[in-house]
Coordinates of C-alpha atoms and ligand atoms in Angstrom, one line a residue:
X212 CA 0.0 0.0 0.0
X213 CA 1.3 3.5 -1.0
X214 CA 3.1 4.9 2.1
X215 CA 1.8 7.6 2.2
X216 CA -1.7 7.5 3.1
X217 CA -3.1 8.3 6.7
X218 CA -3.6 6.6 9.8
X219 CA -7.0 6.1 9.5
X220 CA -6.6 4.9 6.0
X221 CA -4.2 2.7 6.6
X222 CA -6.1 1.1 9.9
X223 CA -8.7 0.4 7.3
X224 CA -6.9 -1.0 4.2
X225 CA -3.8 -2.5 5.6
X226 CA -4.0 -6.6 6.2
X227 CA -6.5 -6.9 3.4
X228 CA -5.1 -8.8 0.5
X229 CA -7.8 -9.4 -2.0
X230 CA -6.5 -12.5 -3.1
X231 CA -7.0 -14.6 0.2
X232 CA -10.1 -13.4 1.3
X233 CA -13.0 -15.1 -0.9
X234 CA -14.4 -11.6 -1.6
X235 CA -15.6 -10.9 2.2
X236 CA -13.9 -7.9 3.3
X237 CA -11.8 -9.3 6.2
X238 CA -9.0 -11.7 6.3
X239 CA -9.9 -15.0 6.8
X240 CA -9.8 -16.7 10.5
X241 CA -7.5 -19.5 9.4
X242 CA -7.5 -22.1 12.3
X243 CA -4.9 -25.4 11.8
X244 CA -2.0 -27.7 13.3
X245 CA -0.8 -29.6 9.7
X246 CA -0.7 -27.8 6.4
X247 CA -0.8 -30.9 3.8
X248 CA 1.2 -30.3 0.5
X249 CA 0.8 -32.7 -2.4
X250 CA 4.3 -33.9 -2.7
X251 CA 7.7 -34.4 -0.4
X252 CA 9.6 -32.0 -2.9
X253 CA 7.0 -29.5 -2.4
X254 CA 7.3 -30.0 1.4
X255 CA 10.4 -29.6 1.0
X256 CA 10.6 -26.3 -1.2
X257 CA 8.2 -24.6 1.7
X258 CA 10.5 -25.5 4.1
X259 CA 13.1 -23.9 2.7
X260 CA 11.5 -20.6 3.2
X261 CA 11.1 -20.5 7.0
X262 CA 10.3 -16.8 8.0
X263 CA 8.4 -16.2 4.9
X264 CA 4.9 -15.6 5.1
X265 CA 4.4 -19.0 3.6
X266 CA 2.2 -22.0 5.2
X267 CA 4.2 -24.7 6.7
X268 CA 2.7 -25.8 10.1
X269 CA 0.0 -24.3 12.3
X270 CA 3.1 -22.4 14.4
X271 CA 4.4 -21.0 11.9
X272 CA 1.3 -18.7 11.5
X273 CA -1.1 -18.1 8.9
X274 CA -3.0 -15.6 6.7
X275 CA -4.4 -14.6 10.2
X276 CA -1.5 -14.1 11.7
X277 CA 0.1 -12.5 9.1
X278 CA -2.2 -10.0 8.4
X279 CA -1.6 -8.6 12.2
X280 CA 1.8 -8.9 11.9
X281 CA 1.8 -6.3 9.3
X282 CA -0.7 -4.5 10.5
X283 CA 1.4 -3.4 14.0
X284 CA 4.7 -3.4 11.5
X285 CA 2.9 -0.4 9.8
X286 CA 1.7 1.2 12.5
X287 CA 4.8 0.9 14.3
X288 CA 7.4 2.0 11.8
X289 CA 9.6 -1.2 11.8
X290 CA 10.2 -3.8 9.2
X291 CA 8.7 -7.3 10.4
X292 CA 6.5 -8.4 13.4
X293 CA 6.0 -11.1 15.7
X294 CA 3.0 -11.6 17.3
X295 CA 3.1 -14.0 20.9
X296 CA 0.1 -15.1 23.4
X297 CA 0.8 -11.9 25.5
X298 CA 2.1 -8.5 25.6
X299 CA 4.5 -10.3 28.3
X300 CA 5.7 -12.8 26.3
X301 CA 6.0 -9.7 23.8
X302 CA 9.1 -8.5 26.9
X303 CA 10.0 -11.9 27.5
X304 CA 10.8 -13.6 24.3
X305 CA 13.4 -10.6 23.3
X306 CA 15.0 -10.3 26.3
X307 CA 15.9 -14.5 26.0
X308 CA 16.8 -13.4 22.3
X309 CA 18.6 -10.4 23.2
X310 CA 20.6 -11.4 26.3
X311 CA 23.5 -14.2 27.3
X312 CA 24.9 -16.0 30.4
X313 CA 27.5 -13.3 31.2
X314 CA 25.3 -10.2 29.6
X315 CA 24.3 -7.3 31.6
X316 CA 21.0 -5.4 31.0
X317 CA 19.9 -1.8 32.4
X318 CA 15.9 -1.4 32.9
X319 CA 14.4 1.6 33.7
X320 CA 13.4 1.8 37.5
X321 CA 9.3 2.3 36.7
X322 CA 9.5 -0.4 34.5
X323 CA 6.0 -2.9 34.1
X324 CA 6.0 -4.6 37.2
X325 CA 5.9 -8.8 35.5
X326 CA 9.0 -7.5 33.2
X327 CA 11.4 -6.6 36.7
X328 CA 10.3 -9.8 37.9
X329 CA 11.5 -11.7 34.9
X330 CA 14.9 -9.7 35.2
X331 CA 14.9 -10.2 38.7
X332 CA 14.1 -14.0 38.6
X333 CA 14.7 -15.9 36.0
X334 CA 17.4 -13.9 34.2
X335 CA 19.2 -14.3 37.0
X336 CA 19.0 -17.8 36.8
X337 CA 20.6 -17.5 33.1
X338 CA 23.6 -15.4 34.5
X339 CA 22.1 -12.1 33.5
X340 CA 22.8 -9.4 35.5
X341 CA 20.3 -6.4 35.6
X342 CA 20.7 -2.4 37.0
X343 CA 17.8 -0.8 37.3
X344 CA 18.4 3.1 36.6
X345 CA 16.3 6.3 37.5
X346 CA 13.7 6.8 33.7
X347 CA 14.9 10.0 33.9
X348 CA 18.3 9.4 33.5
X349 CA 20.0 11.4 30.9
X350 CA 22.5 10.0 28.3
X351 CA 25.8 10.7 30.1
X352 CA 23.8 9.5 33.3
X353 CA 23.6 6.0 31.3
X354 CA 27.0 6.3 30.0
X355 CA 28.1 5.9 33.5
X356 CA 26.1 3.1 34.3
X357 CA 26.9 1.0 30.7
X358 CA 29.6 -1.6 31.2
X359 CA 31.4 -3.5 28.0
X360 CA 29.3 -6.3 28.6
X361 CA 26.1 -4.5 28.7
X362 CA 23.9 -5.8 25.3
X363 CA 20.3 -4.7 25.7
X364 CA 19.5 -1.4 26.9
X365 CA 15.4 -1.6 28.0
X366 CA 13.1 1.3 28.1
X367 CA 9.5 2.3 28.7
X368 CA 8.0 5.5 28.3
X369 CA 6.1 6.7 29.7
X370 CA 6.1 4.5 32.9
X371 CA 2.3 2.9 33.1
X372 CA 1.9 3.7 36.6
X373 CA 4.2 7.0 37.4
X374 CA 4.3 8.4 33.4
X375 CA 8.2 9.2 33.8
X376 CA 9.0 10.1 29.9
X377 CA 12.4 8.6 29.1
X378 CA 14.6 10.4 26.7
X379 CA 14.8 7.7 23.9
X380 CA 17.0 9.4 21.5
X381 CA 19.7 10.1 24.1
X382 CA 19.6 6.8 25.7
X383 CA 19.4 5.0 22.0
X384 CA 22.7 7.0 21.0
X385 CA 24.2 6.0 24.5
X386 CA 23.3 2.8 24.0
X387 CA 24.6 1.9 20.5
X388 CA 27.9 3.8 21.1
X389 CA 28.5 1.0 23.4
X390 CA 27.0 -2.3 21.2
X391 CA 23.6 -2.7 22.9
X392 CA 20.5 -2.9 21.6
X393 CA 17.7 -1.1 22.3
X394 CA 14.7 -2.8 23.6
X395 CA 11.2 -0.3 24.3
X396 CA 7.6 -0.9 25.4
X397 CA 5.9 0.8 23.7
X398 CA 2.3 0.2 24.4
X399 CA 1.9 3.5 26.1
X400 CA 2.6 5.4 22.5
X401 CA 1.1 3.1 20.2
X402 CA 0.8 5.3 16.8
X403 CA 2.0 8.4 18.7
X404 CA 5.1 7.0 19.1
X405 CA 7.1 6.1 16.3
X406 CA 9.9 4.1 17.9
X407 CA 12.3 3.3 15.5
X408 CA 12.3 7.2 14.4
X409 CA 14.0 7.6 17.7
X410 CA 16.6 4.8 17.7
X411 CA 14.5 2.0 19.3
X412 CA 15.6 -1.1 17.5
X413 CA 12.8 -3.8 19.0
X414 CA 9.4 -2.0 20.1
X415 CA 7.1 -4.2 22.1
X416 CA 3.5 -3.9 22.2
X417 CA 0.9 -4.9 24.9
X418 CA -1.8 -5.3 21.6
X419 CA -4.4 -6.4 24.7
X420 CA -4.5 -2.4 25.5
X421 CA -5.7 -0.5 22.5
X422 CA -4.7 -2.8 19.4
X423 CA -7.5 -5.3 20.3
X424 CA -9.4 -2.4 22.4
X425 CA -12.2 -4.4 23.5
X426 CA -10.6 -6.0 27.2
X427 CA -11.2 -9.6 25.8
X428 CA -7.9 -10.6 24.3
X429 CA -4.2 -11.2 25.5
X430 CA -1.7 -10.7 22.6
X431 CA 1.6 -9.0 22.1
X432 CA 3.7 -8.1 19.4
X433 CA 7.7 -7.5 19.0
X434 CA 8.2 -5.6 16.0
X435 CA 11.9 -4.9 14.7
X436 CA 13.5 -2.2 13.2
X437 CA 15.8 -4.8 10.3
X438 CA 16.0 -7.7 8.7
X439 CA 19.3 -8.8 10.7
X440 CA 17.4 -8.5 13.9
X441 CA 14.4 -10.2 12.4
X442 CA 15.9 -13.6 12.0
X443 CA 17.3 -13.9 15.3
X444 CA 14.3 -12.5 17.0
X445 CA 12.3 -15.0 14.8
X446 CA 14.7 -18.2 15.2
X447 CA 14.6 -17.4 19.1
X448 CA 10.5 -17.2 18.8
X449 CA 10.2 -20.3 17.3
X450 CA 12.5 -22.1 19.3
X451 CA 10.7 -21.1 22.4
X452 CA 7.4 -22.2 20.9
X453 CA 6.0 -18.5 21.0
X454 CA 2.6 -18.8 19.4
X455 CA -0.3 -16.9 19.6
X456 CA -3.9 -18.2 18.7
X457 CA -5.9 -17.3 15.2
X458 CA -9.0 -16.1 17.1
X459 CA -7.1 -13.7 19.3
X460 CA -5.1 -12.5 16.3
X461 CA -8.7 -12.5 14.0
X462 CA -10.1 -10.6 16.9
X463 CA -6.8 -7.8 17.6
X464 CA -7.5 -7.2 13.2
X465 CA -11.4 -6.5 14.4
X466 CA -10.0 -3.7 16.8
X467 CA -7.6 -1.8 14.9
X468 CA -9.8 -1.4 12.6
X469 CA -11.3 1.2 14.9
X470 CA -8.3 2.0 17.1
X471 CA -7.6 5.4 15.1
X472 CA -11.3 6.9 16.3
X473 CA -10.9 5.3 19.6
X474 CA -7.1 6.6 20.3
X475 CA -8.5 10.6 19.1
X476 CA -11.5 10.2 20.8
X477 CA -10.1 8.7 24.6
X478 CA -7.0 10.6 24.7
X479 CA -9.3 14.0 23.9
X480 CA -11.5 13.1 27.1
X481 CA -8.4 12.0 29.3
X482 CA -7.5 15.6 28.4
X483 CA -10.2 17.0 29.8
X484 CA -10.2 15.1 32.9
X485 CA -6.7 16.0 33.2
X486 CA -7.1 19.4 33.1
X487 CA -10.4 19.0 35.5
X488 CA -8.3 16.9 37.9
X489 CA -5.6 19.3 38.3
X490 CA -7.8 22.3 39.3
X491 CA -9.3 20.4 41.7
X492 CA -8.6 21.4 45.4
X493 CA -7.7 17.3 46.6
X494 CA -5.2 17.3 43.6
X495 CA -1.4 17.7 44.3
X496 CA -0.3 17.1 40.4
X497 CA -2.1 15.2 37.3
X498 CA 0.8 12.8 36.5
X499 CA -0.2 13.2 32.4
X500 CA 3.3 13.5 29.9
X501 CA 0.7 15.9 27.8
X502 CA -0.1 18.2 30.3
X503 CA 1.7 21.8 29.9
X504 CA 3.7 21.6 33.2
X505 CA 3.9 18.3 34.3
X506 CA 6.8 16.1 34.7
X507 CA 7.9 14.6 31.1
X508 CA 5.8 17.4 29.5
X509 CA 8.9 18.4 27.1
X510 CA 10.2 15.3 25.8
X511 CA 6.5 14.2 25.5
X512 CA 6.3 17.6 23.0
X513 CA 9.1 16.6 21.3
X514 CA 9.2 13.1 20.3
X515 CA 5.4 12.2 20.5
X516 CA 2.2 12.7 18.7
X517 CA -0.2 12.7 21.1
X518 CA -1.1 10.8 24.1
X519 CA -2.9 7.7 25.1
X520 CA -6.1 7.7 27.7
X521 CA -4.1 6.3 30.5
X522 CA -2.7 9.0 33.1
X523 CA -1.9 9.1 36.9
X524 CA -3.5 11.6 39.7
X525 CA -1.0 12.2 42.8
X526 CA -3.5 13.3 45.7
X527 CA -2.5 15.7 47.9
X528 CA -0.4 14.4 51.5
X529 CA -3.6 15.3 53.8
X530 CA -5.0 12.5 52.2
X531 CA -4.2 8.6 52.8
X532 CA -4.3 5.3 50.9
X533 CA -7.3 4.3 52.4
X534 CA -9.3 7.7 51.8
X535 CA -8.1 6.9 47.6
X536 CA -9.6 3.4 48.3
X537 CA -12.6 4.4 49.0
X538 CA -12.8 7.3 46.1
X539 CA -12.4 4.5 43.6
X540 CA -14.8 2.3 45.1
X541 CA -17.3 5.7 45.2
X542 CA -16.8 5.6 41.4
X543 CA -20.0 4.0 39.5
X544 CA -18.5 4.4 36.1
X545 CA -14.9 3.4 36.6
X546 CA -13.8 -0.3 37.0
X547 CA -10.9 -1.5 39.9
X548 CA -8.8 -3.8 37.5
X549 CA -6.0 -4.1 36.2
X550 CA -5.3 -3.6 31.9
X551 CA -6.3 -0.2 30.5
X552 CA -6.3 0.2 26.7
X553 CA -10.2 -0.6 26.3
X554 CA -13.3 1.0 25.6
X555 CA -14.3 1.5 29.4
X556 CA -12.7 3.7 31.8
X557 CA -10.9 2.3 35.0
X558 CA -9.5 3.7 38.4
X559 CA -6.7 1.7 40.6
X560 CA -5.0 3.1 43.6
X561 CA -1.3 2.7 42.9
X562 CA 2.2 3.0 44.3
X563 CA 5.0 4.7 42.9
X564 CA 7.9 3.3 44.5
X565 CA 6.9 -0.1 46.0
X566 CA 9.4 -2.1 44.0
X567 CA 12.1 0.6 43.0
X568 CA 15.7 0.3 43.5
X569 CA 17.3 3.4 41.5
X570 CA 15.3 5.9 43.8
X571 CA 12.8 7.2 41.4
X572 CA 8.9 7.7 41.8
X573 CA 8.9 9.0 45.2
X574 CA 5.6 10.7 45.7
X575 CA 4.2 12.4 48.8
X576 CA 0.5 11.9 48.5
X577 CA -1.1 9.3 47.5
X578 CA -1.8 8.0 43.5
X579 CA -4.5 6.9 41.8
X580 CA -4.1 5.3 38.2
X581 CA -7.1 6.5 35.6
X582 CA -8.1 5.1 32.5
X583 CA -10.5 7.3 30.1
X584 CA -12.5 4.6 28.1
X585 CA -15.4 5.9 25.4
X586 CA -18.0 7.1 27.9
X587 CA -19.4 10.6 27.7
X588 CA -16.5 12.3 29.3
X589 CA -19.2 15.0 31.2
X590 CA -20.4 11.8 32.8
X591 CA -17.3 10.8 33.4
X592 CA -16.6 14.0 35.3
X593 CA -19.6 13.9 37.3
X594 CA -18.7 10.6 38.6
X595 CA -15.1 11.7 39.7
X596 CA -17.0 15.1 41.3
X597 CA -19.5 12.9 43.3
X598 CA -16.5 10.3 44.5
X599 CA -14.2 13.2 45.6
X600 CA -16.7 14.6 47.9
X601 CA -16.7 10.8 49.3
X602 CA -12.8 10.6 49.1
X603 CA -13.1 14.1 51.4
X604 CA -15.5 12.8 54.3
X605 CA -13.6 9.6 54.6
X606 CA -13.0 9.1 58.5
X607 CA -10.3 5.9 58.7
Ligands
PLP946 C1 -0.4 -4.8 30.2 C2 1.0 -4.5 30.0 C3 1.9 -5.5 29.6 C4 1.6 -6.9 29.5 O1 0.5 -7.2 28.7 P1 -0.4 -8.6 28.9 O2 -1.0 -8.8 27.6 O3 -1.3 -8.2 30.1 O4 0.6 -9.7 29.3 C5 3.2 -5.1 29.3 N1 3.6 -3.8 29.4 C6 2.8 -2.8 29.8 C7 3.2 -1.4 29.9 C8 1.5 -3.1 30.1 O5 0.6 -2.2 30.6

């Protein structure tokens, strides 16, 4: 499809490739284990193309799968895609590709809470060794903290919980100056985010947020920024077995398609709340990167887009953990859960600095993480306005 085109139009038109699709408009949901081929020497010819979009075996994906994978390759700027069971298998499976018995990683201090606990844990096992450093390090803070053996260098920005905004191109050229790759998730700045722009060089998504966009699906996707990185990241997938079903990949197409109306139209009503949030008298800061003023505000300006619907709320010290519970639970349109990404809107206390090591995302007041869905964002507000006035008499 002609590069050029826009978001929207491509959401609509990319993954759709006449030929396969029987005349209906969508891809097909291709389900299967064996692919039978007429002859041994034609068996054999397929299997000389492993990593081609060609059908070999059920793992080896299908038009389904294929479809998706180009789908997020578009939409993240790379080259190829690999789509896994989960956007933590999505962290996972690089780092295993990525890193050696005898490597060293750095990971940002605010990093998604499962991923420190696979550094933590079983890359230790595997003789990995991992620093945690503060997000907001700048590139001759990391240069200090990179050691010859040092191979993958991981990011996120912003943090999920605390919205620290790394500075990706600094940390990249840091990075590659000393031979490391740079890993990023990216699931915060899906679309206004172009990672590979900005010297990432594998971009992970959590597709269960807004790519699927419905809170019924767990997928992930590693996309990759050349063909060199491709076939090890695709030789390591396969031989860990990373697979991710037809139906969750059929369903993850079904979303996007809609993901470009959904993205404009939740991050315009997180806005809004932001904004309401921050006047409010309970509210010490609105932890939201595209906010004028808040932290991460001009690296957000500069390397991004726009913004997702997911922001944080740091409530002023006078009020405690407990008086944040019950604001949440006050809510009638918010959901306690965990996941953000889909159409309804969500509120979890949270805590900044309950796993760090590196010092960052210390926060005197409490924090409440929000997550704008598609309701009617004066609704929305009303519900907050009520709960506050809860979250204010709360004797505990
Ligand atoms: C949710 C999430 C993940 C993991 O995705 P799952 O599909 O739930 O495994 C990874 N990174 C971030 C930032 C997330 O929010």
């Amino acid at each position: 499809m002609t590069a050029n085109y826009g978001f929207r139009t491509k959401l609509s038109h990319l993954g759709r490739r006449g030929k396969h699709e029987h005349g209906f408009v969508n891809p097909p949901l291709l389900r299967g284990s064996t692919v039978l081929v007429p002859t041994v020497a034609q068996r054999k010819a397929l299997q000389a193309q492993r990593g081609a979009q060609v059908l070999t075996y059920g793992t080896g994906g299908s038009e389904t799968h294929w479809a998706l994978e180009d789908m997020i390759s578009a939409i993240e700027g790379g080259t190829r895609c690999y789509i896994v069971g989960t956007g933590l298998a999505a962290v996972t499976v690089p780092l295993l590709v990525f890193l050696k018995a005898g490597d060293h990683m750095l990971m940002p201090d605010h990093v998604y809470g499962p991923a420190r606990n696979f550094a933590s844990g079983m890359l230790v096992k595997y003789g990995v060794e991992t620093t945690y450093y503060d997000p907001c390090i700048s590139g001759e803070g990391l240069a200090k903290l990179m050691r010859p053996n040092t191979t993958v260098v991981y990011t996120e920005s912003p943090g999920s919980h605390t919205f620290e905004v790394q500075d990706i191109p600094a940390i990249a050229a840091v990075a590659h100056a000393g031979g490391a790759k740079v890993l990023m998730d990216n699931t915060w700045g899906i679309h206004h985010f172009q990672p590979f722009k900005h010297g990432v060089d594998v971009s992970i998504q959590a597709a269960t947020k807004y790519l699927a966009g419905h809170s019924d699906v767990l997928i992930g996707s590693i996309t990759v920024s050349n063909d060199e990185i491709w076939q090890e990241l695709h030789a390591g997938a396969r031989q860990l077995g990373q697979y991710a079903s037809p139906d969750d990949c059929w369903l993850t197409l079904r979303g996007i398609r809609t993901m470009g109306v959904r993205l404009a139209a939740q991050m315009d009503a997180a806005m809004q709340v932001a904004h309401w949030l921050r006047h409010r008298p309970e509210v010490a800061q609105v932890l939201h990167p595209g906010l004028p003023g808040a932290p991460g505000h001009d690296i957000w300006r500069r390397d991004f887009t726009g913004a997702c619907s997911l922001f944080g709320v740091e409530f002023k010290p006078t009020f405690t953990a407990e008086s944040t519970h019950a604001f949440v639970e006050a809510l009638e349109l918010f959901g306690i859960g965990a996941s953000w990404g889909g159409y309804e809107s969500l509120a979890v206390p949270t805590t900044g600095n309950i796993t760090r090591t590196a010092g960052s995302g210390q926060f005197a007041g409490p924090l409440v993480r929000i997550h704008i869905g598609l309701e009617d964002v004066d609704d929305l507000i009303a519900d907050m306005d009520r709960a506050l006035g809860v979250m204010r008499a709360f004797k505990g």
